[in-house]
Amino acid sequence: MNLDIEELDGGVTCVRLTGRLDAPGADEVGTRFTAAVVARGHDAVVDMSGVSFIASMGLRLLISNARSLDLKGRRMVVFGADEMVQGVLDDAAIDQIVPVVRSERDALAALRS
Amino acid sequence: MPPCAAEGRSSGETLALDVPNDLPALATASAAVRQFAERLQLGERLAFKLELVLEEMLMNRIEHAFAPGERRSTQVRLQVQTDAVILTFEDDGVAFDPLLQPPPVPAASLQEARVGGLGLMLTRKGARECRYERRDGRNHFAVVLDR
């Protein structure tokens, strides 16, 4: 599991994940993910287009960091999931608590809304 | 094979794995299931679902079945039939019937969101059938998926 961090215009942190967001993957990147997203305290978008697999520990990582960011008055938006990863996000109804959209443009628009 | 890795054997259309309760072994078991599914051409969607069920049930055993630090394992069996694939899990950990667990309650807000129960919900989602039995001091759990 790889994680790349990019600062976008407007003070938005973009985290690009690549690989399997399963229990070993979430364990591998969890600390760096939290440092990138929560410690910086900016609005964040999470690029899932490079994620080939996700399970509940990956969902837990997204939810717990979104919640910590929310406590700081900031938001997280998830985008770019492929069909099967999106299916897991849908089954877990993640979009009820964390916005899930198709593209980076949609994610940035969601932060502005 | 390193001691932490899942040990397994594949015979025809059955894969049997002995998976120690740690993350490296889980990763090895996932790879074995993925390769087995590819070899039998089960399709990406079913392979994804098999890996998802495998991960959720093994994580459940890692987190809840045994005492902290206790080195134990779960016996996993994957059987491919004409119209179904059956994943079975067997261990001698704490008795635990996944089918008695209530589904997670949808959260009204991010702050109220609880992540517990998602794994069991994802396991049962889309399964044709799930069966649990406590027999001879062991948990036996089977998940039947359509091919």
PDB file of C-alpha atoms in Angstrom:
ATOM      1  CA  MET A   1       0.000   0.000   0.000  1.00  0.00           C
ATOM      2  CA  ASN A   2       1.459   3.336  -1.057  1.00  0.00           C
ATOM      3  CA  LEU A   3       0.415   6.811  -0.050  1.00  0.00           C
ATOM      4  CA  ASP A   4       1.339  10.064  -1.782  1.00  0.00           C
ATOM      5  CA  ILE A   5       0.506  13.464  -0.369  1.00  0.00           C
ATOM      6  CA  GLU A   6      -0.048  16.558  -2.459  1.00  0.00           C
ATOM      7  CA  GLU A   7      -1.032  20.059  -1.431  1.00  0.00           C
ATOM      8  CA  LEU A   8      -3.632  21.409  -3.847  1.00  0.00           C
ATOM      9  CA  ASP A   9      -4.594  25.015  -4.444  1.00  0.00           C
ATOM     10  CA  GLY A  10      -6.870  26.434  -1.789  1.00  0.00           C
ATOM     11  CA  GLY A  11      -5.179  24.680   1.118  1.00  0.00           C
ATOM     12  CA  VAL A  12      -6.573  21.233   0.374  1.00  0.00           C
ATOM     13  CA  THR A  13      -4.589  18.111   1.185  1.00  0.00           C
ATOM     14  CA  CYS A  14      -4.835  15.364  -1.425  1.00  0.00           C
ATOM     15  CA  VAL A  15      -3.926  11.834  -0.382  1.00  0.00           C
ATOM     16  CA  ARG A  16      -3.467   9.387  -3.252  1.00  0.00           C
ATOM     17  CA  LEU A  17      -3.667   5.748  -2.193  1.00  0.00           C
ATOM     18  CA  THR A  18      -2.329   2.896  -4.294  1.00  0.00           C
ATOM     19  CA  GLY A  19      -2.655  -0.807  -3.584  1.00  0.00           C
ATOM     20  CA  ARG A  20      -4.808  -2.859  -1.251  1.00  0.00           C
ATOM     21  CA  LEU A  21      -6.657  -1.042   1.539  1.00  0.00           C
ATOM     22  CA  ASP A  22      -7.115  -4.238   3.520  1.00  0.00           C
ATOM     23  CA  ALA A  23      -6.036  -4.855   7.128  1.00  0.00           C
ATOM     24  CA  PRO A  24      -2.306  -5.182   6.327  1.00  0.00           C
ATOM     25  CA  GLY A  25      -2.507  -2.171   3.978  1.00  0.00           C
ATOM     26  CA  ALA A  26      -4.396  -0.001   6.479  1.00  0.00           C
ATOM     27  CA  ASP A  27      -1.927  -1.017   9.174  1.00  0.00           C
ATOM     28  CA  GLU A  28       0.966  -0.076   6.899  1.00  0.00           C
ATOM     29  CA  VAL A  29      -0.214   3.430   6.002  1.00  0.00           C
ATOM     30  CA  GLY A  30      -2.438   4.289   8.967  1.00  0.00           C
ATOM     31  CA  THR A  31      -0.006   6.467  10.877  1.00  0.00           C
ATOM     32  CA  ARG A  32       1.179   8.333   7.769  1.00  0.00           C
ATOM     33  CA  PHE A  33      -2.415   8.796   6.602  1.00  0.00           C
ATOM     34  CA  THR A  34      -3.408  10.372   9.918  1.00  0.00           C
ATOM     35  CA  ALA A  35      -0.304  12.569   9.908  1.00  0.00           C
ATOM     36  CA  ALA A  36      -1.101  13.725   6.379  1.00  0.00           C
ATOM     37  CA  VAL A  37      -4.768  14.369   6.934  1.00  0.00           C
ATOM     38  CA  VAL A  38      -5.530  15.091  10.582  1.00  0.00           C
ATOM     39  CA  ALA A  39      -2.271  16.616  11.794  1.00  0.00           C
ATOM     40  CA  ARG A  40      -2.245  19.147   8.957  1.00  0.00           C
ATOM     41  CA  GLY A  41      -5.809  20.104   9.743  1.00  0.00           C
ATOM     42  CA  HIS A  42      -6.772  21.085   6.194  1.00  0.00           C
ATOM     43  CA  ASP A  43      -9.749  19.969   4.167  1.00  0.00           C
ATOM     44  CA  ALA A  44      -8.754  16.731   2.446  1.00  0.00           C
ATOM     45  CA  VAL A  45      -9.611  14.721  -0.641  1.00  0.00           C
ATOM     46  CA  VAL A  46      -8.686  11.048  -0.870  1.00  0.00           C
ATOM     47  CA  ASP A  47      -7.934   9.601  -4.306  1.00  0.00           C
ATOM     48  CA  MET A  48      -8.996   5.950  -4.365  1.00  0.00           C
ATOM     49  CA  SER A  49      -8.412   5.379  -8.087  1.00  0.00           C
ATOM     50  CA  GLY A  50      -5.292   3.314  -7.367  1.00  0.00           C
ATOM     51  CA  VAL A  51      -6.979   1.141  -4.727  1.00  0.00           C
ATOM     52  CA  SER A  52      -7.637  -2.377  -6.010  1.00  0.00           C
ATOM     53  CA  PHE A  53      -9.259  -3.814  -2.870  1.00  0.00           C
ATOM     54  CA  ILE A  54     -10.859  -2.541   0.325  1.00  0.00           C
ATOM     55  CA  ALA A  55     -12.179  -4.237   3.451  1.00  0.00           C
ATOM     56  CA  SER A  56     -13.602  -3.027   6.766  1.00  0.00           C
ATOM     57  CA  MET A  57     -10.211  -2.050   8.215  1.00  0.00           C
ATOM     58  CA  GLY A  58      -9.756   0.271   5.249  1.00  0.00           C
ATOM     59  CA  LEU A  59     -13.218   1.713   5.838  1.00  0.00           C
ATOM     60  CA  ARG A  60     -12.307   2.160   9.490  1.00  0.00           C
ATOM     61  CA  LEU A  61      -9.222   4.160   8.483  1.00  0.00           C
ATOM     62  CA  LEU A  62     -11.299   6.493   6.294  1.00  0.00           C
ATOM     63  CA  ILE A  63     -14.066   6.954   8.865  1.00  0.00           C
ATOM     64  CA  SER A  64     -11.816   7.525  11.876  1.00  0.00           C
ATOM     65  CA  ASN A  65      -9.722  10.128  10.049  1.00  0.00           C
ATOM     66  CA  ALA A  66     -12.787  11.870   8.623  1.00  0.00           C
ATOM     67  CA  ARG A  67     -14.188  12.025  12.152  1.00  0.00           C
ATOM     68  CA  SER A  68     -10.985  13.489  13.585  1.00  0.00           C
ATOM     69  CA  LEU A  69     -10.905  16.055  10.795  1.00  0.00           C
ATOM     70  CA  ASP A  70     -14.537  16.908  11.449  1.00  0.00           C
ATOM     71  CA  LEU A  71     -13.649  17.687  15.073  1.00  0.00           C
ATOM     72  CA  LYS A  72     -11.271  20.326  13.692  1.00  0.00           C
ATOM     73  CA  GLY A  73     -14.027  21.807  11.560  1.00  0.00           C
ATOM     74  CA  ARG A  74     -12.556  20.360   8.353  1.00  0.00           C
ATOM     75  CA  ARG A  75     -13.966  17.911   5.835  1.00  0.00           C
ATOM     76  CA  MET A  76     -12.824  14.864   3.900  1.00  0.00           C
ATOM     77  CA  VAL A  77     -14.151  13.757   0.514  1.00  0.00           C
ATOM     78  CA  VAL A  78     -13.361  10.414  -1.126  1.00  0.00           C
ATOM     79  CA  PHE A  79     -13.214  10.062  -4.909  1.00  0.00           C
ATOM     80  CA  GLY A  80     -12.223   7.857  -7.826  1.00  0.00           C
ATOM     81  CA  ALA A  81     -13.055   4.382  -6.502  1.00  0.00           C
ATOM     82  CA  ASP A  82     -13.325   1.659  -9.139  1.00  0.00           C
ATOM     83  CA  GLU A  83     -16.506  -0.360  -9.494  1.00  0.00           C
ATOM     84  CA  MET A  84     -15.736  -3.118  -6.996  1.00  0.00           C
ATOM     85  CA  VAL A  85     -14.232  -0.821  -4.355  1.00  0.00           C
ATOM     86  CA  GLN A  86     -17.213   1.496  -4.835  1.00  0.00           C
ATOM     87  CA  GLY A  87     -19.467  -1.510  -4.249  1.00  0.00           C
ATOM     88  CA  VAL A  88     -17.952  -2.006  -0.782  1.00  0.00           C
ATOM     89  CA  LEU A  89     -18.285   1.717  -0.008  1.00  0.00           C
ATOM     90  CA  ASP A  90     -21.937   1.506  -1.078  1.00  0.00           C
ATOM     91  CA  ASP A  91     -22.661  -1.657   0.929  1.00  0.00           C
ATOM     92  CA  ALA A  92     -21.211   0.030   4.030  1.00  0.00           C
ATOM     93  CA  ALA A  93     -23.194   3.227   3.263  1.00  0.00           C
ATOM     94  CA  ILE A  94     -20.060   5.295   3.756  1.00  0.00           C
ATOM     95  CA  ASP A  95     -21.509   8.086   1.670  1.00  0.00           C
ATOM     96  CA  GLN A  96     -24.032   8.746   4.439  1.00  0.00           C
ATOM     97  CA  ILE A  97     -21.245  10.144   6.613  1.00  0.00           C
ATOM     98  CA  VAL A  98     -18.326  10.873   4.245  1.00  0.00           C
ATOM     99  CA  PRO A  99     -18.984  12.314   0.766  1.00  0.00           C
ATOM    100  CA  VAL A 100     -18.011   9.853  -1.996  1.00  0.00           C
ATOM    101  CA  VAL A 101     -17.811  11.237  -5.530  1.00  0.00           C
ATOM    102  CA  ARG A 102     -16.430  10.169  -8.897  1.00  0.00           C
ATOM    103  CA  SER A 103     -13.678  12.635  -9.748  1.00  0.00           C
ATOM    104  CA  GLU A 104     -11.153  14.984  -8.172  1.00  0.00           C
ATOM    105  CA  ARG A 105     -13.056  17.903  -9.661  1.00  0.00           C
ATOM    106  CA  ASP A 106     -16.261  16.669  -7.997  1.00  0.00           C
ATOM    107  CA  ALA A 107     -14.391  16.240  -4.714  1.00  0.00           C
ATOM    108  CA  LEU A 108     -13.094  19.803  -4.755  1.00  0.00           C
ATOM    109  CA  ALA A 109     -16.565  21.063  -5.663  1.00  0.00           C
ATOM    110  CA  ALA A 110     -18.024  19.126  -2.729  1.00  0.00           C
ATOM    111  CA  LEU A 111     -15.585  20.833  -0.366  1.00  0.00           C
ATOM    112  CA  ARG A 112     -16.706  24.223  -1.650  1.00  0.00           C
ATOM    113  CA  SER A 113     -20.417  23.489  -1.319  1.00  0.00           C
TER     114      SER A 113
ATOM    115  CA  MET B   1       7.710 -21.094   4.330  1.00  0.00           C
ATOM    116  CA  PRO B   2       8.189 -18.605   7.216  1.00  0.00           C
ATOM    117  CA  PRO B   3       6.433 -19.502  10.479  1.00  0.00           C
ATOM    118  CA  CYS B   4       4.065 -16.540  10.262  1.00  0.00           C
ATOM    119  CA  ALA B   5       2.771 -17.478   6.823  1.00  0.00           C
ATOM    120  CA  ALA B   6      -0.451 -19.269   6.049  1.00  0.00           C
ATOM    121  CA  GLU B   7       0.251 -22.827   5.042  1.00  0.00           C
ATOM    122  CA  GLY B   8      -1.937 -24.369   2.455  1.00  0.00           C
ATOM    123  CA  ARG B   9      -2.460 -26.950  -0.208  1.00  0.00           C
ATOM    124  CA  SER B  10      -4.561 -26.964  -3.305  1.00  0.00           C
ATOM    125  CA  SER B  11      -6.136 -30.091  -4.699  1.00  0.00           C
ATOM    126  CA  GLY B  12      -8.313 -29.841  -7.780  1.00  0.00           C
ATOM    127  CA  GLU B  13     -11.111 -27.516  -6.851  1.00  0.00           C
ATOM    128  CA  THR B  14     -10.395 -27.271  -3.136  1.00  0.00           C
ATOM    129  CA  LEU B  15      -7.944 -25.017  -1.333  1.00  0.00           C
ATOM    130  CA  ALA B  16      -7.083 -25.673   2.316  1.00  0.00           C
ATOM    131  CA  LEU B  17      -5.168 -23.171   4.433  1.00  0.00           C
ATOM    132  CA  ASP B  18      -3.968 -23.113   8.011  1.00  0.00           C
ATOM    133  CA  VAL B  19      -3.773 -19.410   8.863  1.00  0.00           C
ATOM    134  CA  PRO B  20      -2.045 -18.165  12.041  1.00  0.00           C
ATOM    135  CA  ASN B  21      -3.752 -15.205  13.743  1.00  0.00           C
ATOM    136  CA  ASP B  22      -1.568 -12.367  12.482  1.00  0.00           C
ATOM    137  CA  LEU B  23      -1.593  -9.861   9.625  1.00  0.00           C
ATOM    138  CA  PRO B  24       1.306 -11.310   7.584  1.00  0.00           C
ATOM    139  CA  ALA B  25      -0.442 -14.689   7.532  1.00  0.00           C
ATOM    140  CA  LEU B  26      -3.690 -13.006   6.506  1.00  0.00           C
ATOM    141  CA  ALA B  27      -1.889 -11.327   3.584  1.00  0.00           C
ATOM    142  CA  THR B  28      -0.410 -14.659   2.513  1.00  0.00           C
ATOM    143  CA  ALA B  29      -3.799 -16.357   2.720  1.00  0.00           C
ATOM    144  CA  SER B  30      -5.397 -13.596   0.619  1.00  0.00           C
ATOM    145  CA  ALA B  31      -2.757 -14.055  -2.066  1.00  0.00           C
ATOM    146  CA  ALA B  32      -3.329 -17.817  -2.049  1.00  0.00           C
ATOM    147  CA  VAL B  33      -7.076 -17.353  -2.501  1.00  0.00           C
ATOM    148  CA  ARG B  34      -6.494 -14.810  -5.276  1.00  0.00           C
ATOM    149  CA  GLN B  35      -4.166 -17.166  -7.162  1.00  0.00           C
ATOM    150  CA  PHE B  36      -6.547 -20.086  -6.668  1.00  0.00           C
ATOM    151  CA  ALA B  37      -9.462 -18.013  -8.008  1.00  0.00           C
ATOM    152  CA  GLU B  38      -7.391 -16.949 -11.013  1.00  0.00           C
ATOM    153  CA  ARG B  39      -6.351 -20.519 -11.754  1.00  0.00           C
ATOM    154  CA  LEU B  40      -9.960 -21.681 -11.699  1.00  0.00           C
ATOM    155  CA  GLN B  41     -11.083 -18.590 -13.627  1.00  0.00           C
ATOM    156  CA  LEU B  42     -13.747 -17.677 -11.084  1.00  0.00           C
ATOM    157  CA  GLY B  43     -13.874 -14.084 -12.317  1.00  0.00           C
ATOM    158  CA  GLU B  44     -12.752 -10.805 -10.766  1.00  0.00           C
ATOM    159  CA  ARG B  45     -16.004 -10.080  -8.967  1.00  0.00           C
ATOM    160  CA  LEU B  46     -16.187 -13.447  -7.205  1.00  0.00           C
ATOM    161  CA  ALA B  47     -12.456 -13.360  -6.427  1.00  0.00           C
ATOM    162  CA  PHE B  48     -12.925  -9.928  -4.832  1.00  0.00           C
ATOM    163  CA  LYS B  49     -15.832 -11.198  -2.737  1.00  0.00           C
ATOM    164  CA  LEU B  50     -13.904 -14.290  -1.652  1.00  0.00           C
ATOM    165  CA  GLU B  51     -10.981 -12.160  -0.505  1.00  0.00           C
ATOM    166  CA  LEU B  52     -13.354  -9.821   1.292  1.00  0.00           C
ATOM    167  CA  VAL B  53     -15.047 -12.643   3.214  1.00  0.00           C
ATOM    168  CA  LEU B  54     -11.667 -14.216   3.982  1.00  0.00           C
ATOM    169  CA  GLU B  55     -10.268 -10.963   5.344  1.00  0.00           C
ATOM    170  CA  GLU B  56     -13.318 -10.100   7.436  1.00  0.00           C
ATOM    171  CA  MET B  57     -13.608 -13.506   9.058  1.00  0.00           C
ATOM    172  CA  LEU B  58      -9.872 -13.833   9.734  1.00  0.00           C
ATOM    173  CA  MET B  59      -9.708 -10.305  11.176  1.00  0.00           C
ATOM    174  CA  ASN B  60     -12.635 -11.185  13.407  1.00  0.00           C
ATOM    175  CA  ARG B  61     -10.707 -14.209  14.671  1.00  0.00           C
ATOM    176  CA  ILE B  62      -7.488 -12.173  15.112  1.00  0.00           C
ATOM    177  CA  GLU B  63      -9.299  -9.514  17.142  1.00  0.00           C
ATOM    178  CA  HIS B  64     -11.734 -11.580  19.173  1.00  0.00           C
ATOM    179  CA  ALA B  65     -11.169 -15.330  19.146  1.00  0.00           C
ATOM    180  CA  PHE B  66      -8.007 -15.699  21.166  1.00  0.00           C
ATOM    181  CA  ALA B  67      -6.225 -14.139  24.129  1.00  0.00           C
ATOM    182  CA  PRO B  68      -3.829 -11.291  23.285  1.00  0.00           C
ATOM    183  CA  GLY B  69      -0.508 -12.655  22.087  1.00  0.00           C
ATOM    184  CA  GLU B  70      -1.799 -16.205  21.843  1.00  0.00           C
ATOM    185  CA  ARG B  71      -0.439 -18.011  18.767  1.00  0.00           C
ATOM    186  CA  ARG B  72      -3.318 -19.936  17.203  1.00  0.00           C
ATOM    187  CA  SER B  73      -4.669 -20.516  13.761  1.00  0.00           C
ATOM    188  CA  THR B  74      -7.836 -20.797  11.718  1.00  0.00           C
ATOM    189  CA  GLN B  75      -8.409 -23.598   9.253  1.00  0.00           C
ATOM    190  CA  VAL B  76      -9.832 -22.229   6.022  1.00  0.00           C
ATOM    191  CA  ARG B  77     -11.263 -24.342   3.238  1.00  0.00           C
ATOM    192  CA  LEU B  78     -12.398 -23.053  -0.141  1.00  0.00           C
ATOM    193  CA  GLN B  79     -14.456 -25.476  -2.204  1.00  0.00           C
ATOM    194  CA  VAL B  80     -15.551 -24.732  -5.758  1.00  0.00           C
ATOM    195  CA  GLN B  81     -18.718 -26.415  -6.921  1.00  0.00           C
ATOM    196  CA  THR B  82     -20.645 -26.180 -10.166  1.00  0.00           C
ATOM    197  CA  ASP B  83     -22.877 -23.319  -9.114  1.00  0.00           C
ATOM    198  CA  ALA B  84     -21.373 -22.152  -5.828  1.00  0.00           C
ATOM    199  CA  VAL B  85     -18.189 -21.507  -3.893  1.00  0.00           C
ATOM    200  CA  ILE B  86     -18.069 -22.409  -0.203  1.00  0.00           C
ATOM    201  CA  LEU B  87     -15.645 -20.794   2.238  1.00  0.00           C
ATOM    202  CA  THR B  88     -15.445 -22.482   5.630  1.00  0.00           C
ATOM    203  CA  PHE B  89     -13.609 -21.307   8.740  1.00  0.00           C
ATOM    204  CA  GLU B  90     -12.824 -23.497  11.718  1.00  0.00           C
ATOM    205  CA  ASP B  91     -11.054 -22.560  14.944  1.00  0.00           C
ATOM    206  CA  ASP B  92     -10.939 -23.475  18.616  1.00  0.00           C
ATOM    207  CA  GLY B  93     -11.242 -19.909  19.866  1.00  0.00           C
ATOM    208  CA  VAL B  94     -13.993 -18.318  21.926  1.00  0.00           C
ATOM    209  CA  ALA B  95     -17.457 -19.430  20.823  1.00  0.00           C
ATOM    210  CA  PHE B  96     -18.799 -16.812  18.452  1.00  0.00           C
ATOM    211  CA  ASP B  97     -21.868 -17.013  16.228  1.00  0.00           C
ATOM    212  CA  PRO B  98     -21.592 -14.245  13.607  1.00  0.00           C
ATOM    213  CA  LEU B  99     -25.234 -14.756  12.695  1.00  0.00           C
ATOM    214  CA  LEU B 100     -26.401 -13.601  16.135  1.00  0.00           C
ATOM    215  CA  GLN B 101     -24.681 -10.235  15.834  1.00  0.00           C
ATOM    216  CA  PRO B 102     -26.994  -7.283  15.129  1.00  0.00           C
ATOM    217  CA  PRO B 103     -26.327  -5.343  11.928  1.00  0.00           C
ATOM    218  CA  PRO B 104     -24.554  -2.002  12.370  1.00  0.00           C
ATOM    219  CA  VAL B 105     -26.904   0.906  12.950  1.00  0.00           C
ATOM    220  CA  PRO B 106     -26.680   3.591  10.255  1.00  0.00           C
ATOM    221  CA  ALA B 107     -25.038   6.652  11.765  1.00  0.00           C
ATOM    222  CA  ALA B 108     -26.890   9.944  11.797  1.00  0.00           C
ATOM    223  CA  SER B 109     -23.623  11.855  11.735  1.00  0.00           C
ATOM    224  CA  LEU B 110     -19.896  11.341  11.369  1.00  0.00           C
ATOM    225  CA  GLN B 111     -19.354  11.820  15.101  1.00  0.00           C
ATOM    226  CA  GLU B 112     -21.880   9.112  15.879  1.00  0.00           C
ATOM    227  CA  ALA B 113     -20.455   6.681  13.332  1.00  0.00           C
ATOM    228  CA  ARG B 114     -19.239   3.387  14.744  1.00  0.00           C
ATOM    229  CA  VAL B 115     -17.129   1.053  12.663  1.00  0.00           C
ATOM    230  CA  GLY B 116     -17.851  -2.156  14.586  1.00  0.00           C
ATOM    231  CA  GLY B 117     -19.911  -4.739  12.763  1.00  0.00           C
ATOM    232  CA  LEU B 118     -19.025  -3.608   9.252  1.00  0.00           C
ATOM    233  CA  GLY B 119     -16.962  -6.718   8.585  1.00  0.00           C
ATOM    234  CA  LEU B 120     -19.746  -9.151   9.418  1.00  0.00           C
ATOM    235  CA  MET B 121     -22.226  -7.084   7.444  1.00  0.00           C
ATOM    236  CA  LEU B 122     -19.930  -7.128   4.389  1.00  0.00           C
ATOM    237  CA  THR B 123     -19.463 -10.884   4.795  1.00  0.00           C
ATOM    238  CA  ARG B 124     -23.189 -11.573   4.761  1.00  0.00           C
ATOM    239  CA  LYS B 125     -23.965  -9.087   2.000  1.00  0.00           C
ATOM    240  CA  GLY B 126     -24.520 -10.955  -1.236  1.00  0.00           C
ATOM    241  CA  ALA B 127     -23.946 -14.397   0.284  1.00  0.00           C
ATOM    242  CA  ARG B 128     -26.421 -17.076  -0.720  1.00  0.00           C
ATOM    243  CA  GLU B 129     -26.179 -18.641   2.712  1.00  0.00           C
ATOM    244  CA  CYS B 130     -24.195 -18.440   5.958  1.00  0.00           C
ATOM    245  CA  ARG B 131     -24.095 -21.260   8.516  1.00  0.00           C
ATOM    246  CA  TYR B 132     -22.619 -21.395  12.007  1.00  0.00           C
ATOM    247  CA  GLU B 133     -22.168 -24.334  14.314  1.00  0.00           C
ATOM    248  CA  ARG B 134     -20.275 -24.829  17.583  1.00  0.00           C
ATOM    249  CA  ARG B 135     -19.118 -28.447  17.576  1.00  0.00           C
ATOM    250  CA  ASP B 136     -16.548 -30.286  19.685  1.00  0.00           C
ATOM    251  CA  GLY B 137     -15.353 -27.014  21.203  1.00  0.00           C
ATOM    252  CA  ARG B 138     -14.738 -25.454  17.801  1.00  0.00           C
ATOM    253  CA  ASN B 139     -16.365 -22.712  15.731  1.00  0.00           C
ATOM    254  CA  HIS B 140     -17.488 -23.801  12.270  1.00  0.00           C
ATOM    255  CA  PHE B 141     -18.646 -21.018   9.972  1.00  0.00           C
ATOM    256  CA  ALA B 142     -19.482 -21.431   6.290  1.00  0.00           C
ATOM    257  CA  VAL B 143     -20.284 -18.813   3.660  1.00  0.00           C
ATOM    258  CA  VAL B 144     -21.859 -19.944   0.381  1.00  0.00           C
ATOM    259  CA  LEU B 145     -21.471 -17.629  -2.609  1.00  0.00           C
ATOM    260  CA  ASP B 146     -23.051 -17.984  -6.043  1.00  0.00           C
ATOM    261  CA  ARG B 147     -20.656 -18.560  -8.930  1.00  0.00           C
TER     262      ARG B 147
END
